[in-house]
Coordinates of N, CA and C in Angstrom, one line a residue:
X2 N -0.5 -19.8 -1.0 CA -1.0 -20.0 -2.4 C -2.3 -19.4 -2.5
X3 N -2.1 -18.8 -3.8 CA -4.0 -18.3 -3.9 C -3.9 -17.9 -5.3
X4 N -4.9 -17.2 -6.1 CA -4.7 -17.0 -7.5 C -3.5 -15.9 -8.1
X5 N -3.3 -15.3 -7.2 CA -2.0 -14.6 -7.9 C -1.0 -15.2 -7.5
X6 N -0.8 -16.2 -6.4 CA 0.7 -16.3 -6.0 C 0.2 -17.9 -6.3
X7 N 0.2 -18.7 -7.4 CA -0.7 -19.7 -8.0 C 0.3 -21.0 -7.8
X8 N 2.0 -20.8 -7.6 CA 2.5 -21.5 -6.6 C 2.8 -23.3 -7.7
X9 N 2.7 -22.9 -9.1 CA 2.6 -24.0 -10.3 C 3.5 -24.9 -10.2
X10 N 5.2 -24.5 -10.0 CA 5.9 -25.8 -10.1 C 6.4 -26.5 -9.2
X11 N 5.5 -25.8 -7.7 CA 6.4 -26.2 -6.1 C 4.5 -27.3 -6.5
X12 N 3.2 -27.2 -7.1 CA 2.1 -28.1 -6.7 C 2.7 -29.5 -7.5
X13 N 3.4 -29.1 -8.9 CA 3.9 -29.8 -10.1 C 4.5 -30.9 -9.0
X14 N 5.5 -30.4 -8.6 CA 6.3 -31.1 -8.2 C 5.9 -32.1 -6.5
X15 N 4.7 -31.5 -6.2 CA 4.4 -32.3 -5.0 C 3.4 -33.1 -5.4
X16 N 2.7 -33.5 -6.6 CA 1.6 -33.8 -6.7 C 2.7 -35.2 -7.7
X17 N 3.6 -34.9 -7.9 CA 4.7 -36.2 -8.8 C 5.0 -37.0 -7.5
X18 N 5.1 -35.9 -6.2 CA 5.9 -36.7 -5.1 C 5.0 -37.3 -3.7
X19 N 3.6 -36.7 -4.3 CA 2.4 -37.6 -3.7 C 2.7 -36.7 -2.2
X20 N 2.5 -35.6 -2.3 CA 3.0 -34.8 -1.3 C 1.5 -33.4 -1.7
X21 N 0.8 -33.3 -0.4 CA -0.6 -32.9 -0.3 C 0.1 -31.2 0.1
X22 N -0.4 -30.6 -0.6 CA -0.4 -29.3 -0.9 C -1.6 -28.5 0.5
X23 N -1.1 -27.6 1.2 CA -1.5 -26.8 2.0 C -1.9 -25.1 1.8
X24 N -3.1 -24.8 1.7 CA -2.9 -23.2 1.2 C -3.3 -22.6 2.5
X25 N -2.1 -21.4 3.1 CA -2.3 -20.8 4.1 C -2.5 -19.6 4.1
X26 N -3.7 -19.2 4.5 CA -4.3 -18.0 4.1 C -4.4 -17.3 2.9
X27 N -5.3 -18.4 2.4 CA -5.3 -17.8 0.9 C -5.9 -16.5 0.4
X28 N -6.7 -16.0 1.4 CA -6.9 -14.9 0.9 C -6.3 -13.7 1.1
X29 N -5.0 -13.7 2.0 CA -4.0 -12.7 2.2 C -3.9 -12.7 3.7
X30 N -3.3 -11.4 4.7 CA -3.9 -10.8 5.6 C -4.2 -9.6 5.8
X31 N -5.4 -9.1 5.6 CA -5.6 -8.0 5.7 C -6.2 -7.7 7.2
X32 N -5.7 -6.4 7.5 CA -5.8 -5.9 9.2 C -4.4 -6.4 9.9
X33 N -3.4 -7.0 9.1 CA -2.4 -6.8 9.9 C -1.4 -6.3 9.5
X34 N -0.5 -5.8 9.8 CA 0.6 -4.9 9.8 C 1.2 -5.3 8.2
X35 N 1.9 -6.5 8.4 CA 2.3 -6.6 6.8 C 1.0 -7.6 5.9
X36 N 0.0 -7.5 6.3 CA -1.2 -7.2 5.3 C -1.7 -6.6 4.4
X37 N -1.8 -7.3 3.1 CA -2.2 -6.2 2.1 C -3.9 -6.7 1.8
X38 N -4.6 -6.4 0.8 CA -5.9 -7.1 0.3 C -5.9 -7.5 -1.2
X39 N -4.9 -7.5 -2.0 CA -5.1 -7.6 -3.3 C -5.6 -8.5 -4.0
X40 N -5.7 -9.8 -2.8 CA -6.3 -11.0 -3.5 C -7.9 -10.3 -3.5
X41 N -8.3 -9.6 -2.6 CA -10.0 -9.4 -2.6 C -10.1 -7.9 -3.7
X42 N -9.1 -7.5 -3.6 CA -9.2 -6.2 -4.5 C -9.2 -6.6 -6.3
X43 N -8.8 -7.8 -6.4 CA -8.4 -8.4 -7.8 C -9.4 -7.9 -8.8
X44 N -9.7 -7.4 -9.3 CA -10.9 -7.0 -10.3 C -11.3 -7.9 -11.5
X45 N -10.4 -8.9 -11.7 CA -11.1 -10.4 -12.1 C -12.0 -10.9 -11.2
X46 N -11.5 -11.6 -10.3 CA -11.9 -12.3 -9.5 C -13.2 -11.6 -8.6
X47 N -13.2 -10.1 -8.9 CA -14.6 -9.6 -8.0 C -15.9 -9.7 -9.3
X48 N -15.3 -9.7 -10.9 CA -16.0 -9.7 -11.7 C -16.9 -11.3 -11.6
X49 N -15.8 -11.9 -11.8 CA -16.4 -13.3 -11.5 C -17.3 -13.7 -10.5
X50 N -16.8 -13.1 -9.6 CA -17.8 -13.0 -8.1 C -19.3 -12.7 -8.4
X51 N -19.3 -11.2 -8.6 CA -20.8 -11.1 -9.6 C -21.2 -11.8 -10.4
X52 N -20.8 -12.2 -11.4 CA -21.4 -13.1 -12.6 C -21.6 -14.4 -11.5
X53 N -20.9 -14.6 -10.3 CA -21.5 -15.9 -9.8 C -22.6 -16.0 -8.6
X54 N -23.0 -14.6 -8.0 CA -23.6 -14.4 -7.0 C -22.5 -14.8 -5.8
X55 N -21.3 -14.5 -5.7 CA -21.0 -15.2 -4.7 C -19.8 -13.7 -4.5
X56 N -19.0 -14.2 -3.2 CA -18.1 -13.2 -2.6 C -16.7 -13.4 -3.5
X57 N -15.8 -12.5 -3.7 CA -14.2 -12.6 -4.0 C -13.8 -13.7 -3.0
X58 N -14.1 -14.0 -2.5 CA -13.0 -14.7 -1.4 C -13.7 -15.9 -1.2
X59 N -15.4 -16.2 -1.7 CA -15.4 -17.5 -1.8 C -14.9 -18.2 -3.3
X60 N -14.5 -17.2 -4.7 CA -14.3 -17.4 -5.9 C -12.6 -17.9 -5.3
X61 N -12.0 -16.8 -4.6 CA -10.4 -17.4 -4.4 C -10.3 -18.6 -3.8
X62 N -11.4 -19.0 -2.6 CA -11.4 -20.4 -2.4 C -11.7 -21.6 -3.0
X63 N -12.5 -21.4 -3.8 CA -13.0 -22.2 -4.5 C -11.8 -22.7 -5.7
X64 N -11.0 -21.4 -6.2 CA -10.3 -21.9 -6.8 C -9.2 -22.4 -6.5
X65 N -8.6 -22.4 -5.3 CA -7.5 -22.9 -4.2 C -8.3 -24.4 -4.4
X66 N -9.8 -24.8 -4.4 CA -10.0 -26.2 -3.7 C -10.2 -26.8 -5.1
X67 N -10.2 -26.3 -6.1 CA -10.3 -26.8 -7.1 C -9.0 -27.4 -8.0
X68 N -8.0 -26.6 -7.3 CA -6.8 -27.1 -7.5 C -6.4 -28.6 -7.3
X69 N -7.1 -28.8 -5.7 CA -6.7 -30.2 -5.5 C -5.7 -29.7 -4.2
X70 N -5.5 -28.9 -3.8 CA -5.2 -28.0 -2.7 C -6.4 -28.0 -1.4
X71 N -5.4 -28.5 -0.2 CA -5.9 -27.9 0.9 C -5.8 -26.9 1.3
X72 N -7.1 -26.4 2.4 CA -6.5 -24.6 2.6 C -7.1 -24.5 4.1
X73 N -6.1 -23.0 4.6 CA -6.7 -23.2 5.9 C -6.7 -21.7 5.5
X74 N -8.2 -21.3 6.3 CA -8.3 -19.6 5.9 C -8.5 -19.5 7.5
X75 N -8.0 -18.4 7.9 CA -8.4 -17.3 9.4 C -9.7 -16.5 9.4
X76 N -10.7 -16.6 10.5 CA -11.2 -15.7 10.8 C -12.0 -15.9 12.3
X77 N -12.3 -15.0 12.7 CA -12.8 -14.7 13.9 C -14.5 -14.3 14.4
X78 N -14.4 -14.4 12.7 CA -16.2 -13.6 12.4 C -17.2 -15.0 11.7
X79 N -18.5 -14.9 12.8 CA -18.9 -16.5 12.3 C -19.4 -15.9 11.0
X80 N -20.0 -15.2 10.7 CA -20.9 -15.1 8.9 C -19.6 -15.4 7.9
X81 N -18.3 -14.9 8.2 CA -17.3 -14.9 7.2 C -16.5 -16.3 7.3
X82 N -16.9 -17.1 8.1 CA -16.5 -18.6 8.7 C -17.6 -19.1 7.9
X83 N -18.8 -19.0 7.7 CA -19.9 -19.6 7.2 C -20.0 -19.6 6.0
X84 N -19.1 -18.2 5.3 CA -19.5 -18.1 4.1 C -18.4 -18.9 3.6
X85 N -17.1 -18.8 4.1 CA -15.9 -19.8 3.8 C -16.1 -20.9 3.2
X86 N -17.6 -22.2 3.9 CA -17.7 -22.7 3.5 C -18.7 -23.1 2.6
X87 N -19.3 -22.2 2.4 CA -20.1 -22.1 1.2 C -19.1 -21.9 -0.3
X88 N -18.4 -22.9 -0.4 CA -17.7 -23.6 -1.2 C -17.9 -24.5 -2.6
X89 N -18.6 -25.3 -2.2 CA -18.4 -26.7 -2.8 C -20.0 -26.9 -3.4
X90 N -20.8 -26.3 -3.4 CA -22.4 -26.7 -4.4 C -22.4 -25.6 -5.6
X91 N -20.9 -25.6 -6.2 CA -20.7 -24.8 -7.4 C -19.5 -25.2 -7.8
X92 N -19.1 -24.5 -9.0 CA -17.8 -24.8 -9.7 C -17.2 -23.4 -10.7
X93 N -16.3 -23.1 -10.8 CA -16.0 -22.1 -11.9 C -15.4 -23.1 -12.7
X94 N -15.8 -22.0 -14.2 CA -16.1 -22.6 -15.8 C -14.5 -23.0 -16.3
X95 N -14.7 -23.3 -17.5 CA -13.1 -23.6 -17.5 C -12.8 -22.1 -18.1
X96 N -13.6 -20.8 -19.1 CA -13.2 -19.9 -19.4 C -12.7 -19.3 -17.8
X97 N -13.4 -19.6 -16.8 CA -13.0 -18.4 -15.7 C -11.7 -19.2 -15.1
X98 N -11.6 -20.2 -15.1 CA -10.2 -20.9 -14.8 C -9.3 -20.5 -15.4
X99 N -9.2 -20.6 -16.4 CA -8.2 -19.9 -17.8 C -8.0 -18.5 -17.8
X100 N -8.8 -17.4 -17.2 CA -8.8 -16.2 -17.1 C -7.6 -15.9 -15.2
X101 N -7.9 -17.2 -14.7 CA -7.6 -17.2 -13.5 C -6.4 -17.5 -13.3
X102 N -5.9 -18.2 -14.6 CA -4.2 -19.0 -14.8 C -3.7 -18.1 -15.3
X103 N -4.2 -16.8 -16.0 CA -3.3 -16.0 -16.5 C -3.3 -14.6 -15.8
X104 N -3.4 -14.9 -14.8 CA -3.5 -13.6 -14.0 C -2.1 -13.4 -13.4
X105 N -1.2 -12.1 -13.2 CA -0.1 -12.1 -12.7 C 0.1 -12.6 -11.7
X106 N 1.3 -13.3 -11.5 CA 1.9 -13.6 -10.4 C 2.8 -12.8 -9.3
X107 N 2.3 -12.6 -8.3 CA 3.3 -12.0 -7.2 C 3.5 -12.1 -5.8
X108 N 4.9 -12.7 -5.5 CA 4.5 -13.0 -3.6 C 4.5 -12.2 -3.1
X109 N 3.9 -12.1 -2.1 CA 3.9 -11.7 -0.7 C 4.9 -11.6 0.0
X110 N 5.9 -10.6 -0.4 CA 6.8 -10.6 0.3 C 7.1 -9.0 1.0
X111 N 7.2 -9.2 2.1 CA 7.2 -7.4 2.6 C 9.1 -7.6 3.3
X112 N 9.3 -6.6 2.9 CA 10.6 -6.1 4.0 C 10.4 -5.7 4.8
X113 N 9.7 -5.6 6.0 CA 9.7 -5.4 7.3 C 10.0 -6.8 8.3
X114 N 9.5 -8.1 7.0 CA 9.5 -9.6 7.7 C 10.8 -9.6 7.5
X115 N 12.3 -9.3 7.1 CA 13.3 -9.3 7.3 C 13.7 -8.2 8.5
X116 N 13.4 -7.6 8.9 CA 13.0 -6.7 9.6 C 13.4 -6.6 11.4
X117 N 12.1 -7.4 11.4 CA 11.6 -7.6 12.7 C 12.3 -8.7 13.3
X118 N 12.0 -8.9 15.0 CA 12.6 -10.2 15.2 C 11.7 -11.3 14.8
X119 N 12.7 -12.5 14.9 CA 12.1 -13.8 14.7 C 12.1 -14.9 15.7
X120 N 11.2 -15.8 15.9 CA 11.8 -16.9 16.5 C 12.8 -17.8 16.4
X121 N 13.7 -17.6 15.9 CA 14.9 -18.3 15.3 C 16.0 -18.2 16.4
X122 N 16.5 -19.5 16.7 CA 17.1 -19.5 17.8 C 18.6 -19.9 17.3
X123 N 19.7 -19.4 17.4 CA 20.6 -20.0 17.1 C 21.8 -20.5 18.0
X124 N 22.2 -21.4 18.0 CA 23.3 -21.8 18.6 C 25.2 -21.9 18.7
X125 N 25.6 -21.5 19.2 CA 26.8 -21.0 19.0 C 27.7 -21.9 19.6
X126 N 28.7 -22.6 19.1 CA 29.4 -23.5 19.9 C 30.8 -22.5 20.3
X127 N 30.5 -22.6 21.9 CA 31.4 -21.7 22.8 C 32.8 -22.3 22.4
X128 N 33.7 -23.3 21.7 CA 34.6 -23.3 21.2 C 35.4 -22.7 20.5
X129 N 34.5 -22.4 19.4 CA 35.0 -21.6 18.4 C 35.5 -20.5 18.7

């Protein structure tokens, strides 16, 4: 979940069934093979960034936390761990929320993840 892939009627329906919402890697993955960057490339959300002094990617988190959404972001680098959580002693407006709800939606879906192997183990009953 993150602002383009905004994820409305799977939160609708967990938040009726008291069921805590998880966002995993909301800012995408970039640097890996089926990595793209579009959530950081968004040209809203880098606009907003400036008007806020702050990074694209603390604007996508913030709005992930604003949801009412948990989130686990990756990284390896302590300044971008640090800035992660430089979160929460701010808020976006309701215009930048509204500009943020109407942004396209699209998953993350690559064809190579059909692809490749998986860990999926299957079992075969030698009867058959």
């Amino acid at each position: 979940m993150n602002p383009l892939w905004q994820q409305k009627e799977l939160r609708q329906f967990c938040k009726s069934n008291n069921i805590v919402v998880t966002a995993h890697s909301p800012l995408g993955s970039k640097g890996t093979k089926q990595g793209e960057n579009r959530i950081l490339d968004c040209d809203l959300l880098k606009e907003i960034a400036k008007n806020k002094g702050k990074t694209t990617a603390q604007v996508s988190l913030r709005w992930v936390y604003e949801q009412g959404v948990s989130l686990v972001t990756k990284s390896f680098n302590k300044d971008r761990m640090k800035e992660n959580l430089d979160i929460f002693d701010w808020s976006l407006s309701s215009e930048e929320l509204s500009k943020i709800d109407m942004l396209p939606q699209r998953k993350g879906l690559f064809l190579n993840t059909f692809m490749e192997a998986h860990d999926l183990v299957l079992e075969i009953d030698a009867e058959i």
